[in-house]
Coordinates of C-alpha atoms and ligand atoms in Angstrom, one line a residue:
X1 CA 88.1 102.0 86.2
X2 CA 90.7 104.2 84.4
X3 CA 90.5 107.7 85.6
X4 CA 93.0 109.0 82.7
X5 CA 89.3 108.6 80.4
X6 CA 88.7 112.4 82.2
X7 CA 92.1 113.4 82.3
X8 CA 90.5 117.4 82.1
X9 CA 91.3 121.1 82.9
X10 CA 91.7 120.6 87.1
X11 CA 94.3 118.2 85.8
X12 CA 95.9 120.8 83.8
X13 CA 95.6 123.5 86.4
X14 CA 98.0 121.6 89.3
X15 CA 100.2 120.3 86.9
X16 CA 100.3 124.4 85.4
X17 CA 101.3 125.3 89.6
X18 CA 103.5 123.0 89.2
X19 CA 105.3 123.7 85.3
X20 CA 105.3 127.8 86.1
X21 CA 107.7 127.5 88.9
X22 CA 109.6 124.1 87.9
X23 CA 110.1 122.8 90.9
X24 CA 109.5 119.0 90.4
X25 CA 110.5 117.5 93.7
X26 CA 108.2 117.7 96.4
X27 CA 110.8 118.0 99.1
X28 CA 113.0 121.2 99.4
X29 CA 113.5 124.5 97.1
X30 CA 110.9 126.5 99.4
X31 CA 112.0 129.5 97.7
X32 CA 111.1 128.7 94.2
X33 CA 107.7 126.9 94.7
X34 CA 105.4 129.6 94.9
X35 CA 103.9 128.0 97.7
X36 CA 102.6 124.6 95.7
X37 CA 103.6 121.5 97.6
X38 CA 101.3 119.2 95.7
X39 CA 103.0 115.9 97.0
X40 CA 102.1 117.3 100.6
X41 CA 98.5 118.4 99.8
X42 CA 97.7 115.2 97.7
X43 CA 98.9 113.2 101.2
X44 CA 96.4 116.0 103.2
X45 CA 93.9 114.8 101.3
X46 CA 94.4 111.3 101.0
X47 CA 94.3 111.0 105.2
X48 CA 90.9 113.1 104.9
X49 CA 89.4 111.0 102.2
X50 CA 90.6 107.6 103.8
X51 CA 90.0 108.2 107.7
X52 CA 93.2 108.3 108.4
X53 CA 96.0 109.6 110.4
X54 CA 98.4 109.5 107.7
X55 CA 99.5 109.2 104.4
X56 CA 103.2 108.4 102.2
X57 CA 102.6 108.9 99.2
X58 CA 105.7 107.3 96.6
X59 CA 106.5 106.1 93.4
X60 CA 103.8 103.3 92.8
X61 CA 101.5 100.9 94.5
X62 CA 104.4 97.9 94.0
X63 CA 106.9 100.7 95.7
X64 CA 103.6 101.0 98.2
X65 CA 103.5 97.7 99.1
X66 CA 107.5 97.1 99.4
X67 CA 107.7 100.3 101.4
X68 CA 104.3 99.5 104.0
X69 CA 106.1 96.0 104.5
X70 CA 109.7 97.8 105.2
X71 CA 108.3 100.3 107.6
X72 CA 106.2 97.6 109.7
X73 CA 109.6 95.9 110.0
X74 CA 108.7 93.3 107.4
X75 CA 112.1 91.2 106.2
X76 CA 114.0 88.9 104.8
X77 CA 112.8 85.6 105.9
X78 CA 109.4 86.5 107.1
X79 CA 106.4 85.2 104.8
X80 CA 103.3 87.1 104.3
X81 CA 99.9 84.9 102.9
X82 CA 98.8 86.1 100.2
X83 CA 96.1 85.2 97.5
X84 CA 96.9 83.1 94.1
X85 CA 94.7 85.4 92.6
X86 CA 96.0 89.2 92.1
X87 CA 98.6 91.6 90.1
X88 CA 102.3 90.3 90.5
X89 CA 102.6 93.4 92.1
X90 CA 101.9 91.8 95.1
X91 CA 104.5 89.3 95.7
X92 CA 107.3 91.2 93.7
X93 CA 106.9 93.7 96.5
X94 CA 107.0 91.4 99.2
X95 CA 110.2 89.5 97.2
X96 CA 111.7 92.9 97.2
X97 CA 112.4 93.2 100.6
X98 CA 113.6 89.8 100.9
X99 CA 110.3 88.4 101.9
X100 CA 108.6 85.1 101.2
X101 CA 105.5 85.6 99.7
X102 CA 102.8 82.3 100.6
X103 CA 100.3 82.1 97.7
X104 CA 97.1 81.1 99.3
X105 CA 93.4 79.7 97.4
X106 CA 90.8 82.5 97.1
X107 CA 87.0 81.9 97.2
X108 CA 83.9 82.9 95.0
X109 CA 84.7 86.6 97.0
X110 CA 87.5 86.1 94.2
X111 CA 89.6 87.4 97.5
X112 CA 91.7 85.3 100.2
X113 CA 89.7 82.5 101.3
X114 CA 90.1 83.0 105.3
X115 CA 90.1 79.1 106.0
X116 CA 93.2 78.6 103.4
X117 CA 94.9 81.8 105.3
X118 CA 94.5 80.1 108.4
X119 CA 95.9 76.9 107.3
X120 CA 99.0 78.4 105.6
X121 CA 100.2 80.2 109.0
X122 CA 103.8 79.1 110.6
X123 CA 106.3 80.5 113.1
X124 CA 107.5 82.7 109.9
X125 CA 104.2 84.2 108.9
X126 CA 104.4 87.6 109.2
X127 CA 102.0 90.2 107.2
X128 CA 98.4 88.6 106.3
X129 CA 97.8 90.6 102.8
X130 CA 94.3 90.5 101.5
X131 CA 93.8 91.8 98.2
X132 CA 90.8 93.4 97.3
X133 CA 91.0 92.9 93.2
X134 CA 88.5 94.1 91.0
X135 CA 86.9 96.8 93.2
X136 CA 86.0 94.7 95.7
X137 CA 86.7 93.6 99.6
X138 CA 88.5 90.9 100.6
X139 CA 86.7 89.6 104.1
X140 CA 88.4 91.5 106.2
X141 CA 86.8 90.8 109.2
X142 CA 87.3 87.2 109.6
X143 CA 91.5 87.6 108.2
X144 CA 91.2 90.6 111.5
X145 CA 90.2 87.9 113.8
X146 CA 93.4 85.5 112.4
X147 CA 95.6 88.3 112.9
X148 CA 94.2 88.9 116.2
X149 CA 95.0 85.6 117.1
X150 CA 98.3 85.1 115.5
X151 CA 100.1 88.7 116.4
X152 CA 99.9 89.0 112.7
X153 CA 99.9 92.8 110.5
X154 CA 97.1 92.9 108.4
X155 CA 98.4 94.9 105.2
X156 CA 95.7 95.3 102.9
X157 CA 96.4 95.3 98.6
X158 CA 93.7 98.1 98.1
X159 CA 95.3 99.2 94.5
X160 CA 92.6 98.0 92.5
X161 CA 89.6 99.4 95.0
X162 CA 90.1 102.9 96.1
X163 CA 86.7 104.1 97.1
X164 CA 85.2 101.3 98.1
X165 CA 84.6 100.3 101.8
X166 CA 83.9 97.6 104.6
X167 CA 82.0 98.3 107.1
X168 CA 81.6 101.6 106.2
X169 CA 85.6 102.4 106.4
X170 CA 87.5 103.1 103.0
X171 CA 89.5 100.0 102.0
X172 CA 93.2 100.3 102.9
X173 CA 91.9 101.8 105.9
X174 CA 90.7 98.9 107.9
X175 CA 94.5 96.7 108.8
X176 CA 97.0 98.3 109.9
X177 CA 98.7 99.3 106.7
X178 CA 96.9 99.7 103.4
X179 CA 98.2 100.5 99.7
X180 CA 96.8 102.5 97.0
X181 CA 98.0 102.7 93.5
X182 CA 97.9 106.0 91.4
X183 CA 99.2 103.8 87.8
X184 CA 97.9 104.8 84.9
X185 CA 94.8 102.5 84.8
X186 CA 93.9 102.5 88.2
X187 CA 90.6 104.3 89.3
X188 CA 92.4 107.1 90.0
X189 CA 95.8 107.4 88.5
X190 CA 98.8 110.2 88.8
X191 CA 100.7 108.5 85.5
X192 CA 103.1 107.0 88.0
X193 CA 102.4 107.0 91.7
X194 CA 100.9 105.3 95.0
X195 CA 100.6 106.0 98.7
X196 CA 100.5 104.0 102.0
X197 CA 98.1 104.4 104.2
X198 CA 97.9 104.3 108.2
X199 CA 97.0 105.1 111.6
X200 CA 100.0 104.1 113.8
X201 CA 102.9 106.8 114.0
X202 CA 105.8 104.7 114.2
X203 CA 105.3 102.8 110.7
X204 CA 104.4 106.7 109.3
X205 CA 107.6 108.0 109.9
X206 CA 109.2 105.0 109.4
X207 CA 107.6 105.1 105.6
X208 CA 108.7 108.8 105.0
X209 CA 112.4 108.2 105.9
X210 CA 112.5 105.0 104.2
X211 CA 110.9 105.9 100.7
X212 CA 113.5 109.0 100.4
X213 CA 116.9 107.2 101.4
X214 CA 116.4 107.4 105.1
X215 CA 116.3 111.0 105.4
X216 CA 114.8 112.1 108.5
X217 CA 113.1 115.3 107.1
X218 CA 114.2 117.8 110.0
X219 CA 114.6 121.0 109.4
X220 CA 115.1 122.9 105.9
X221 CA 118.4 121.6 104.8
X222 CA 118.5 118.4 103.1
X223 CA 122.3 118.1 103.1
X224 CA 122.2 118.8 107.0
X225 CA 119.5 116.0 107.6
X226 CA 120.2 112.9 109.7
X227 CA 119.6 108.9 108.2
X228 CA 118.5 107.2 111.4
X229 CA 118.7 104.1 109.1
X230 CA 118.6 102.9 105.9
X231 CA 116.1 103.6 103.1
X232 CA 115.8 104.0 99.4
X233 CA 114.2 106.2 96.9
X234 CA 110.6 105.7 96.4
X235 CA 110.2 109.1 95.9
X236 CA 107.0 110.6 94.0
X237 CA 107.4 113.6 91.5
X238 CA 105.6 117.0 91.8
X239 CA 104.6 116.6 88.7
X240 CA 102.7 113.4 89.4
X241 CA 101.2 114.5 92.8
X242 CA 99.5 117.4 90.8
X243 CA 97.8 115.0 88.6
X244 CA 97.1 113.1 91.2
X245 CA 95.4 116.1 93.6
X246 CA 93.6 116.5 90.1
X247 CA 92.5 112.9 90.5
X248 CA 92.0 112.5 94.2
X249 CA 89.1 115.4 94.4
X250 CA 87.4 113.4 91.6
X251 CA 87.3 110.4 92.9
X252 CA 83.3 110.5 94.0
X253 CA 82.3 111.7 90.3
X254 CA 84.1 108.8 88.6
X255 CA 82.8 105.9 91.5
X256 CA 79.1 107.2 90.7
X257 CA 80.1 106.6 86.9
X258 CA 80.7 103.5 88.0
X259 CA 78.2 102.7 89.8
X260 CA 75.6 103.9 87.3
X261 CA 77.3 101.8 84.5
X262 CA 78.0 98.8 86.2
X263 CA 74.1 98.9 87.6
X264 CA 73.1 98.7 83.7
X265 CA 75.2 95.6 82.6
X266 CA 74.7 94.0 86.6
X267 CA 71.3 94.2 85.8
X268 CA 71.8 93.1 82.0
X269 CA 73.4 90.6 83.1
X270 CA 71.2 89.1 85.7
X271 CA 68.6 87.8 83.0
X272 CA 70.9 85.5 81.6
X273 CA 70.6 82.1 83.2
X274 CA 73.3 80.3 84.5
X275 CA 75.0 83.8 85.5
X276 CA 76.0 84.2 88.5
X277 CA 77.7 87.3 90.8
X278 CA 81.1 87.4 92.9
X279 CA 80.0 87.1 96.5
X280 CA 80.5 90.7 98.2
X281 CA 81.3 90.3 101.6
X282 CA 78.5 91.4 104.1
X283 CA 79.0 95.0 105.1
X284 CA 80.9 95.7 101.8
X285 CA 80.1 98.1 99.2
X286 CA 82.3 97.5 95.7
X287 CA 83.9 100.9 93.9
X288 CA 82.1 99.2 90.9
X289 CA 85.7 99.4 88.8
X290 CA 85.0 95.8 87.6
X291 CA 81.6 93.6 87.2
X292 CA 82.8 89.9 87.9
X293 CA 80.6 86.8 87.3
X294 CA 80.6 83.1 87.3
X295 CA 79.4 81.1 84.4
X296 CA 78.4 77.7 85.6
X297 CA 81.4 75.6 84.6
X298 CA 85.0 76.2 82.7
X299 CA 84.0 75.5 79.7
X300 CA 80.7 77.5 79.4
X301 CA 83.2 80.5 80.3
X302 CA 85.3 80.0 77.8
X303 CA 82.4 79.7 75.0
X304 CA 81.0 83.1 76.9
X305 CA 84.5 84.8 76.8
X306 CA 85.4 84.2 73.3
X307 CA 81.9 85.3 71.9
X308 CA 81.8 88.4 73.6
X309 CA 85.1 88.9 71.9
X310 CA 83.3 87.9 68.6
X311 CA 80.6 90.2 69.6
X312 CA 83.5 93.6 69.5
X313 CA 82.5 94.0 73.5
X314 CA 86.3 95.0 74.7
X315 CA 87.8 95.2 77.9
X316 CA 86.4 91.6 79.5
X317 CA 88.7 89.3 81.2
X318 CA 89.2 85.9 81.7
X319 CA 91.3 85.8 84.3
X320 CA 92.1 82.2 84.6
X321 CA 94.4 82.5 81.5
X322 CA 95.8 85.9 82.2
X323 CA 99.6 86.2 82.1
X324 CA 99.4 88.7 84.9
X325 CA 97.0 88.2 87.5
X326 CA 96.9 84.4 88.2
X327 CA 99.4 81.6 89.3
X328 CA 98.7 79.2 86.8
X329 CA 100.7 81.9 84.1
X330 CA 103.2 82.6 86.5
X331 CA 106.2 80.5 85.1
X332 CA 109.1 82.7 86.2
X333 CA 107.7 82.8 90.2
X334 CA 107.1 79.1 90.0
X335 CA 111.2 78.6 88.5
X336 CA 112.5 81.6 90.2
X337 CA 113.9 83.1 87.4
X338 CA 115.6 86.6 88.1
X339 CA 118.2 88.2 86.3
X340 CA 120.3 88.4 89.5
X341 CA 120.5 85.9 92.1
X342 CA 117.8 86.0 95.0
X343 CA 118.8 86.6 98.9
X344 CA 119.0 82.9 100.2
X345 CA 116.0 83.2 102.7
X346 CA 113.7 83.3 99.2
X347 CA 115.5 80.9 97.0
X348 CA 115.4 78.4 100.1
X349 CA 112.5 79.5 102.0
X350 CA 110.2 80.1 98.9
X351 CA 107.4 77.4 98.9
X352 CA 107.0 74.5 95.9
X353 CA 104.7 76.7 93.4
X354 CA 105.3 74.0 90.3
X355 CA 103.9 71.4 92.3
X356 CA 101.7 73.2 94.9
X357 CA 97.8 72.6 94.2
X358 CA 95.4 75.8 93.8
X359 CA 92.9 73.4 92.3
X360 CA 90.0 75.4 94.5
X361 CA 91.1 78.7 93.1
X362 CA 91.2 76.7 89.7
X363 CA 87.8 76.0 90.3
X364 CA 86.5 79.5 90.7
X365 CA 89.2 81.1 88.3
X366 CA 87.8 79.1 85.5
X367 CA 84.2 79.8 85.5
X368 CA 85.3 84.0 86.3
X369 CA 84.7 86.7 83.7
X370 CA 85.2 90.4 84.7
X371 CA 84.4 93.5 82.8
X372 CA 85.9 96.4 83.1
X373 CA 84.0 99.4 84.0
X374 CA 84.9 102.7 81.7
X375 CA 84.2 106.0 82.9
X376 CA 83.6 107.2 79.2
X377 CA 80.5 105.8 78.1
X378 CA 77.3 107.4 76.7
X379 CA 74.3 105.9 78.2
X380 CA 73.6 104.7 74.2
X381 CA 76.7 102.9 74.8
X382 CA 75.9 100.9 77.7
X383 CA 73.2 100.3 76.7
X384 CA 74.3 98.8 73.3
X385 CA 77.1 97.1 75.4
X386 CA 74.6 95.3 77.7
X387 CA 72.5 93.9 74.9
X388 CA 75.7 92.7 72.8
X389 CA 76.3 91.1 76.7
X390 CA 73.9 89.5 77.2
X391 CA 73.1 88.1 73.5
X392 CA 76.6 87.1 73.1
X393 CA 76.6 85.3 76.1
X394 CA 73.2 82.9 76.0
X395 CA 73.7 82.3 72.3
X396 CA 77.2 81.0 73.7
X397 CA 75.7 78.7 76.4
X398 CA 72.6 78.1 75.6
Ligands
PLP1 C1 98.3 98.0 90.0 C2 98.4 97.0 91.2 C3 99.6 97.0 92.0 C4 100.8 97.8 91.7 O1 100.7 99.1 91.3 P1 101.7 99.8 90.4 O2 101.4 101.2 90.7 O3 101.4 99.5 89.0 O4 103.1 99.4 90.8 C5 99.6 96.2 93.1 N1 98.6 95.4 93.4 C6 97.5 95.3 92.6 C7 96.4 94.4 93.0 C8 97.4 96.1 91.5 O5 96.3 96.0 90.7

């Protein structure tokens, strides 16, 4: 997945625009900038790449998220479903704006289990939030239709699959607001960044006063601007936008990487038996960042994942005991524990996480190992990789 493996000379050369006339903020200073508005030409490209009308770009995909939720009117009180399975990202950003965020089961799609959304709605649900993690869609069609039916935004987590689609639309580009992060091991990465996607106007300009302290961006005067309400600073840099342009125009070079990588350990992989493959919704294709699959019970995943670790093969995952990307680790969510005290609507309005039961997402969690798809191999090495795979594995479970 991490695009910061190429990190080359088209890098270099945007970020060069950028460093010979030192003007690092992508609003203002017309005069100096030599004409480079990278921040503005990354968000061009961004709508042309996604399909859509426009594009914020900010500080990073958590600042994404907060910012997408803030500018579909998304507040204190309001709860957004959300799956037990993804980056804390996801519910600090919805916390962030005084939000409730409703951890939901996923299914063997390792995505929001649309039957466990369905359930989990009330008068206060607000945002339905599918994440697509590890390069893949969440089924968006079927979490459409309980948004349809509920009056519900759909807000789609796409920071961990730019690239990939549904239905032959980019991710992020199917609800009605979709994030992207640019961090530093994402597919794509401008050090520091991210960018919300969308089509409807309203939430667009709502997203570009809001992430730069409510200015209102009329005229060339920033001191003489108007704050038709409140905002903050999500701001991105110049500086990261160039990497990011950099990035952005590579994107189809690094998913065919992918592609042709993960292909070689899939099909590895697919010889072993007992493995299994994450279910890929029906008209989805992956962005091939991650290859997930089942072994056929918890503890034959654990034997697999600690003898590919015995084996040297780096960069697998078992999620189910991950500090960062599952609710069973999350301890400080579960107690609330903040350094500051939380607005009332989420210390009172947050649901019972220590005793709540994600025993179906335990169930799939448990048997899940992903692998993470480098850009930087030699053929030799996948190779190599994909034997050490797949002899690690049935010596483990056999
Ligand atoms: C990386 C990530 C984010 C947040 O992105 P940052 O840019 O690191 O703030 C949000 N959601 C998911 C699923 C992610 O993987």
């Amino acid at each position: 997945m991490p695009g910061f493996e190429l990190f080359g000379d088209t890098e270099r050369k945007h970020l060069n625009d950028v460093v010979d006339n030192g003007v690092l903020m992508r609003y203002g200073f017309e005069g100096m900038r030599k004409g480079h508005w990278k921040a503005r030409e990354l968000e061009a490209a961004l709508c042309q790449k996604m399909q859509t009308k426009h594009a914020q770009l900010v500080s990073s995909g958590t600042a994404a998220l907060s910012v997408a939720l803030s500018s579909a009117g998304v507040g204190a009180g309001d709860e957004v479903i959300m799956p037990a399975f993804t980056f804390v990202a996801s519910f600090e950003s919805v916390m962030a704006v005084g939000a409730v965020p409703v951890l939901v089961d996923i299914d063997d799609t390792l995505t929001l289990d649309p039957v466990a959304v369905e359930k989990a709605v009330t008068a206060r649900t607000k945002v339905v939030m599918p994440v697509h993690m590890c390069g893949s869609s969440a089924q968006l069609k079927e979490l459409k239709a309980i948004c349809d039916k509920h009056g519900l935004l759909l807000l789609e987590d796409a920071c961990q699959a730019i690239g990939a689609t549904y239905e032959g639309k980019p991710l992020g580009s199917y609800g009605d607001l979709g994030c992207f992060s640019f961090d530093y091991v994402k597919t794509i990465t401008c050090g520091e960044g991210g960018a919300v996607i969308t089509n409807n106007d309203q939430y667009a300009q709502n997203a570009d006063h809001y992430s730069d302290h409510g200015h209102d961006h009329v005229g060339k005067d920033r001191g003489a601007e108007q704050h038709p309400f409140l905002g903050y600073n999500f701001r991105i840099s110049e500086l990261h936008a160039a990497v990011g342009l950099a990035q952005l125009s590579r994107l189809d070079e690094f998913l065919g990487i992918q592609k042709r990588n993960y292909t070689i350990l899939r099909e590895a992989l697919n010889t072993v038996p007992g493995i299994t493959f994450r279910r890929v919704p029906e008209g989805a294709e992956e962005n091939y960042s991650f290859l997930s699959f089942f072994l056929p019970d918890e503890s034959s995943a654990r034997k697999a994942h600690k003898a590919l670790g015995e084996a040297g093969v780096d960069g697998c995952f078992y999620w189910y005991d991950n500090n960062w990307h599952y609710v069973r680790q999350w301890q400080h969510l579960k107690e609330l524990k903040s350094p500051g005290k939380l607005p009332q609507e989420i210390s009172t309005g947050m649901p019972d996480y220590q005793n709540r039961d994600f025993s179906v997402s335990d169930a799939v969690m448990g048997r899940t190992i992903s692998v993470l798809i480098k850009l930087g191999w030699t053929d030799e090495e996948v190779n190599d990789r994909a034997e050490r795979m797949t002899g690690a594995i049935r010596g483990a479970i056999k």
